[in-house]
């Protein structure tokens, strides 16, 4: 199975071919991710931030139904009109929604019914694409690209939500065994790469797809800065822990110290100290900590405190984007099927490594609108804009992100205390 | 299938026969109740008070494993030692337990694995009974009877928990369709039955099984009292609602008025006013309110306020038990497979009707120890005694109780705000 | 100052004289209790269960204004009509009330304004009594007695609330220094007094005042029981603590174990272990624990667990009342001005000691209506009846109760987790 | 009394003179603000964000004691060593602190004792300044300026906290009557002032005092923008309300819509709709809404939604600071003693009006570190830096700010839901 067909159209492919191929590839990748699951695994919601797998599968179908089929196919009838209520996530202009933290209460529709819903939507979508002429297809291309990128985002959430759910189970269930051939990482020294001050440009422009929050491309003034040649590793983070840093309040933001105390944090999420040895719960089960792997599942508070402890700081998103221009858009992504960050295996690149894939990199930049930002008209405009408050920008994608989904200008965002994404640390300095 | 074999031994049956038959009958009834469920239905925990069906099936097996097999069968090995952690409910003397409100987080063990666990325990139990001599069987008879009655209690909880879970689903799923032959009730006038003051006796005595909290039988002094000839009906409760009783604080206990306000109650649980018509969510789906059915799913607060509004009061548990001596131990129980209270269908009995089955009847008696109460030694002693605080006694069993499970002396108990059991109202007066 | 004039009328005193004397005595005792307070002490509400002293002083005046002056004196005008909103405690039939947990937000009316309000009410009350004829006075005698007993209840609350408030202050402020002459207690062995089974009578009857919840006097059947000759002491309770009893869940009610864990209890309220020594915060400041003093500020949960640990149980309220008939109504009460329980200072009485005063004694009886209980008509009927749920009966009065306020039949009631009253333990047994 | 002596030193004044004068002026202004208070008003804490006046008076003294006297005066002894625990706000490097939300529990030290503490600190401070030589004074000048600016910040908090506290009282107490001569505002049309794109500089530099978070001065790139000539008025905000904007979720940030629903907001804080008329609670009591006054006590969420409704946006802090360079640092400040924003009373300025004073102006800029920001060493470094998360920048000062306290570069910060400061709205646009 070719899992990496990009959901973003490029000019030299016929639109119809592109739409059919990318639609089928992206939709099938959702099913591929669910193969290891038991029926019961699809149902559980282990925290309000997470959703049952079943819900992700249905919601991504609802998206195509609502924003394509209902608008473009006059005779289209939903398989069940109440699904519009159950599977709307947060589009208030579409109508009322089922309470988000209660998604785990819904035993019905069953998993089989959800797959039937997916097939029903898929058949109508393919049929609609088949029957449409070039001008229609060009018109709906943006919303199709959005829907496919949207499904890719939920594919990442399926993985992070399943990981969180399995982690609450004392049986430490394994999602999928790790291929025996996966090599461990090597220790690599951290170097600094310097950039000189000046007016630079960041943000998306040009013909390809991007989310609205990546635009418009605009000028920013950057001071001199330096950025680290690689991610912070587990081994380095153990040093931070061993230096009693979690209890040294002077290293933490005020809200961070409060969060550490309330939640009793003393290590990243999914770390377990068992008889003095660090173990990490992964999608391959509970494994020994590898000191050369990038540290993962840290909150912004922990990333910020680590940087302060290390005499550095986190990069701004502008700095990160400018620095990323020296790196190829390559890395360890979801298509590899490993779903865990990997240590560096060669000192290789004289350049900046691990910018893409492995872990999302916390920046110190709050999530705000770019100057001149305009969300789309109508419900689609709720996609990104209304969340621009009390969140931080993360960059670069993770081992749970599809490589075909990422861009240099891609802006992910989470609250400062979130740890359930594959989130890690890259240092910067003045 | 004979569903009603009593789990209480009587003298003229060989112990081995009784144990085998009653064990198999009771265990199979659990499976019978699960037949209508989808795999997904087994997993969900819709509130902290409820448990997933999967958990009930495992916990009742754990009970026999812990209190019989582990003690009586030296070579017995659990199918999975961690099940002792996952499926212990509240026996602190047995060891640590998985957090109760988090039972719905556990997708594993799967439903298949739980059924395998049941089969494993069943095989060992039957084998153990087969191999044991008469004196062993007589020795373990009390804990066997306790285990079977315990499973019957969880059978009732399976029904009430599934009902609650399905009720949270906007699709109003049907657990099981109602047999077409079920006749509606008739309107029957309420009469009063009088009892004269004096020293009476209540509580269990004699050779049969009873829970420890029903003993010892002891004297009480009762004043003159009267008790109603039947349960309060939906129609009568609608009058209470229409008289704006939910907002007339002078009718309510102080904690009751607070609860009504906090929870926004304006009708019993599972009642829905749709376009001016009352509908009731049942295990047969959403149905029209039948005014002659006993009102059900009311809290103690509502039962108490209704009684005050009606110029009456609730009976004490002593009054109820004394009054019940005039009634046969008959009624609408779980074995009927209807799982919903039923209206009276004849004016029949000149006596006191509906004392058993249909709905648990709130008494005004807090749940306390009988004089001279002694809980059993060891962990089994935690079964009842440690809950004697801030709960009220209910009597008579419900449409979700097995008839073979109930007794005149049976003491059920719930907190004043609980509405998810099949709970109703019988009036008393001075 | 004569602090102990009873607020309960006896037949051989002219009603007018009785009313004037008792009114003035009781009202002045409130002021006596406030003498040691700073202006700032009157304002603070240290928990939702407590009220600012200022509020108690105003509310008790509001009671006379609402239930006497407003009804009996046609031209009476309140000093401020909004006080009816601010100082109504819980009488829903009187109208809306200011939110109880927010009483500490009210800096106004100031303390001076509250005293002015008291003077205003007092002048109108005395004037009204002076001007009224015998028949009017006889008619209002019950509500006057209620108002005076009500003020005495709030006097006790002033003390317990001030104690709680001062205890939250790291400066450990002293309410009032203890007189140097107060002698410490002596160690006295605990003996058991036996009572034989039979029908007995409990509850109030006869011409004097009692709260409605003490009536009607009625028959109860008591089994054989024994009751302890004295209260449990601090020294005995230290043994309970040293036996690790707070963490032995098998000694506790289920709700009790949960409360102990949630609140982190390891000793009675106001106990502090400082460098291995027990200190107790009292209204005289922080003092060394006296092992012979009655243990105080324990919850029902702790009293119940202590009794179980000691191989005994708590008495029922019927047992307590029957046992109390052998004791004189004497003890250490608020009029002594010590406001702390005292150790026994002689082996004296061969009988049952410390039944009255020192500490309220938890019984195992939930607070319920006596058979035939009828609350008064109208708002006054809310005084006691609506609280008959999820509370336990306490008997005998405390060192913060006026001796003129107590009776053998007196029923105090608090939730199982309350520790801020002067509450202690007397054991019983079968 | 001259209330406006600046707490910021300028080169041509002898340091000793400056320190004595500014210290005494600033400290006395705290007392001036307390003159209208009753003793009881000093004690209450009406929400966790607020502190009792008594606490502000003590904490600002503790600041001088801790950061000046304890370090500079070897023999200095605190009046009470426990005050270091009670009156430390959040300096973790100084030691443990009394729980912030519990400050209202402390009736002691009394108000008199707090004033005695202030006098004690003042005497030692003045004595220390008198006795010190020029080089010592120059060395401590920065911390003295910080202490004085710190006290000015708490003066503003005294006003906002007292306002909040009085507002919870149904008696609507008046802090201070408004001078009869205060003229109402006039309606003035809103105009837009344009700025062209380019590299600009913001932030503090130069010899005078500024908080650490205002530095370093640095370059930013601004796009073309426009800024409104005046603040949004009450009348304009009433139009927003009347357009049902509070319930139109598409106008709100996601967190904003959630907050509006949870808190039941339908108007700014302190607004009351009484019989269809808007009244506003002010420090002069409850007054009629003046449509020409700047709207005040709105959260960031409301400011943001208003801007979206008006087809505009909020300015960034860089835009605000650049735009402010055209305005004189003049406006309605605390020294006027009015403590309420005022309407414009002339169309006067062709320029940008009301940039300073009246209300703090929400910007769309999250509170982050300026590039190159370095907090001070030691506990003083906790002053600002550790709060750089989940807060928004406000600019320009308010009617409760001292004019001698404000600067163009001044950065105030509050969470998005805060409404208890004097916060208002200025629009911007692209």
Coordinates of C-alpha atoms in Angstrom, one line a residue, chain D residues 98-283:
Chain D
X98 CA 0.5 31.9 53.2
X99 CA -2.0 30.5 50.7
X100 CA -3.2 33.3 48.5
X101 CA -6.9 32.5 48.2
X102 CA -7.0 32.4 52.1
X103 CA -5.8 35.9 52.7
X104 CA -9.3 36.9 53.7
X105 CA -9.3 34.4 56.6
X106 CA -6.8 36.5 58.6
X107 CA -8.5 38.8 61.0
X108 CA -5.1 39.3 62.6
X109 CA -2.9 41.3 62.5
X110 CA -5.6 43.9 62.9
X111 CA -5.7 47.1 60.8
X112 CA -4.1 49.0 63.7
X113 CA -1.3 46.5 63.8
X114 CA -0.8 46.7 60.1
X115 CA -0.5 50.5 60.3
X116 CA 1.9 50.1 63.1
X117 CA 3.9 47.8 60.9
X118 CA 3.9 50.4 58.1
X119 CA 5.1 53.1 60.5
X120 CA 7.8 50.8 61.8
X121 CA 9.1 50.1 58.3
X122 CA 8.8 53.8 57.3
X123 CA 10.8 55.0 60.3
X124 CA 13.5 52.5 59.5
X125 CA 13.5 53.3 55.8
X126 CA 13.7 57.1 56.3
X127 CA 16.4 56.6 58.9
X128 CA 18.3 54.4 56.6
X129 CA 18.1 56.9 53.7
X130 CA 19.1 59.7 56.0
X131 CA 22.1 57.9 57.3
X132 CA 23.3 56.6 53.9
X133 CA 26.0 58.1 51.8
X134 CA 25.6 58.9 48.1
X135 CA 27.2 55.7 46.8
X136 CA 24.9 53.5 48.9
X137 CA 21.9 55.5 47.8
X138 CA 22.9 55.2 44.1
X139 CA 23.3 51.5 44.6
X140 CA 19.8 51.0 46.1
X141 CA 18.1 53.5 43.8
X142 CA 16.9 50.8 41.4
X143 CA 15.3 48.6 44.2
X144 CA 13.8 51.7 45.8
X145 CA 12.3 52.8 42.5
X146 CA 11.0 49.2 42.1
X147 CA 9.5 49.2 45.6
X148 CA 7.7 52.5 44.9
X149 CA 6.4 51.5 41.6
X150 CA 5.4 48.2 43.2
X151 CA 3.4 50.1 45.9
X152 CA 1.7 52.1 43.1
X153 CA 0.7 48.9 41.5
X154 CA -0.9 47.8 44.7
X155 CA -2.6 51.1 45.1
X156 CA -4.4 50.3 41.9
X157 CA -5.2 46.9 43.2
X158 CA -6.6 48.4 46.4
X159 CA -9.1 50.3 44.3
X160 CA -10.0 47.4 42.0
X161 CA -10.3 45.0 44.9
X162 CA -12.4 47.3 47.0
X163 CA -14.6 47.9 44.1
X164 CA -15.1 44.2 43.5
X165 CA -15.7 43.6 47.2
X166 CA -18.3 46.4 47.6
X167 CA -20.0 45.2 44.4
X168 CA -20.8 41.8 46.0
X169 CA -22.8 43.6 48.7
X170 CA -26.5 44.0 48.0
X171 CA -26.4 47.3 49.9
X172 CA -24.3 48.7 47.0
X173 CA -22.0 50.6 49.4
X174 CA -20.4 53.8 48.2
X175 CA -16.6 54.1 48.5
X176 CA -16.6 57.8 47.9
X177 CA -19.1 60.3 46.6
X178 CA -18.3 61.8 43.2
X179 CA -17.6 65.5 43.2
X180 CA -20.7 67.3 41.9
X181 CA -18.6 69.3 39.4
X182 CA -17.7 66.3 37.3
X183 CA -19.1 66.9 33.8
X184 CA -20.5 64.2 31.6
X185 CA -19.0 63.3 28.3
X186 CA -20.0 64.2 24.8
X187 CA -20.5 62.1 21.7
X188 CA -17.5 62.2 19.4
X189 CA -17.1 60.4 16.1
X190 CA -14.5 57.7 15.7
X191 CA -11.8 58.3 13.2
X192 CA -8.9 56.2 11.9
X193 CA -5.2 57.1 12.0
X194 CA -3.0 55.3 9.6
X195 CA 0.6 54.2 9.9
X196 CA 2.8 52.8 7.2
X197 CA 4.7 49.5 7.2
X198 CA 8.4 49.3 8.2
X199 CA 10.9 48.5 10.8
X200 CA 10.2 50.4 14.1
X201 CA 11.5 50.2 17.6
X202 CA 9.6 49.4 20.8
X203 CA 10.6 48.9 24.4
X204 CA 12.4 50.9 27.1
X205 CA 15.8 52.3 26.9
X206 CA 17.6 55.1 28.6
X207 CA 18.4 56.3 32.1
X208 CA 14.9 56.3 33.8
X209 CA 13.2 53.4 35.6
X210 CA 11.2 50.8 33.8
X211 CA 10.2 47.2 34.7
X212 CA 12.5 44.5 33.3
X213 CA 9.8 43.3 31.0
X214 CA 9.8 46.5 29.0
X215 CA 13.4 45.9 27.9
X216 CA 15.4 45.6 25.8
X217 CA 14.4 48.2 23.2
X218 CA 14.3 46.3 19.9
X219 CA 13.3 46.4 16.3
X220 CA 10.0 45.0 15.0
X221 CA 8.5 45.0 11.6
X222 CA 5.0 46.4 11.4
X223 CA 2.7 46.1 8.5
X224 CA 0.4 49.0 7.5
X225 CA -2.2 49.6 10.2
X226 CA -4.8 52.0 11.3
X227 CA -5.8 52.8 14.9
X228 CA -9.0 54.4 16.3
X229 CA -9.0 58.0 17.4
X230 CA -10.7 57.2 20.7
X231 CA -11.9 54.3 23.0
X232 CA -15.1 52.4 22.4
X233 CA -18.0 53.9 24.4
X234 CA -20.7 52.4 26.6
X235 CA -23.2 53.5 24.0
X236 CA -21.5 51.6 21.3
X237 CA -21.2 48.5 23.5
X238 CA -24.9 48.7 24.2
X239 CA -25.4 48.3 20.4
X240 CA -23.3 45.2 20.5
X241 CA -25.4 43.8 23.3
X242 CA -28.6 44.7 21.6
X243 CA -27.4 42.9 18.4
X244 CA -27.5 39.7 20.6
X245 CA -23.7 39.5 20.1
X246 CA -23.2 37.6 23.4
X247 CA -25.0 34.6 22.1
X248 CA -23.6 34.7 18.5
X249 CA -20.8 32.2 18.9
X250 CA -19.3 33.0 15.5
X251 CA -18.2 36.3 16.9
X252 CA -16.2 34.7 19.7
X253 CA -13.0 32.9 20.3
X254 CA -13.8 29.3 21.3
X255 CA -12.6 29.8 24.9
X256 CA -14.5 33.1 24.9
X257 CA -17.8 31.4 24.0
X258 CA -17.2 28.8 26.7
X259 CA -16.5 31.5 29.3
X260 CA -19.6 33.5 28.3
X261 CA -21.7 30.4 28.8
X262 CA -20.1 29.2 32.0
X263 CA -20.3 32.6 33.7
X264 CA -23.6 33.6 32.2
X265 CA -22.1 36.9 30.9
X266 CA -24.4 39.2 29.0
X267 CA -22.8 42.6 29.7
X268 CA -19.6 44.0 31.1
X269 CA -18.8 43.5 34.8
X270 CA -20.7 45.8 37.2
X271 CA -23.5 46.4 34.7
X272 CA -27.0 45.8 36.0
X273 CA -30.1 45.9 33.9
X274 CA -32.8 47.2 36.2
X275 CA -36.3 47.4 34.8
X276 CA -34.8 47.8 31.3
X277 CA -32.3 50.5 32.2
X278 CA -28.6 50.0 32.4
X279 CA -27.0 50.9 35.7
X280 CA -23.3 50.6 36.5
X281 CA -21.8 49.9 39.9
X282 CA -18.9 52.4 40.5
X283 CA -16.8 53.5 43.4

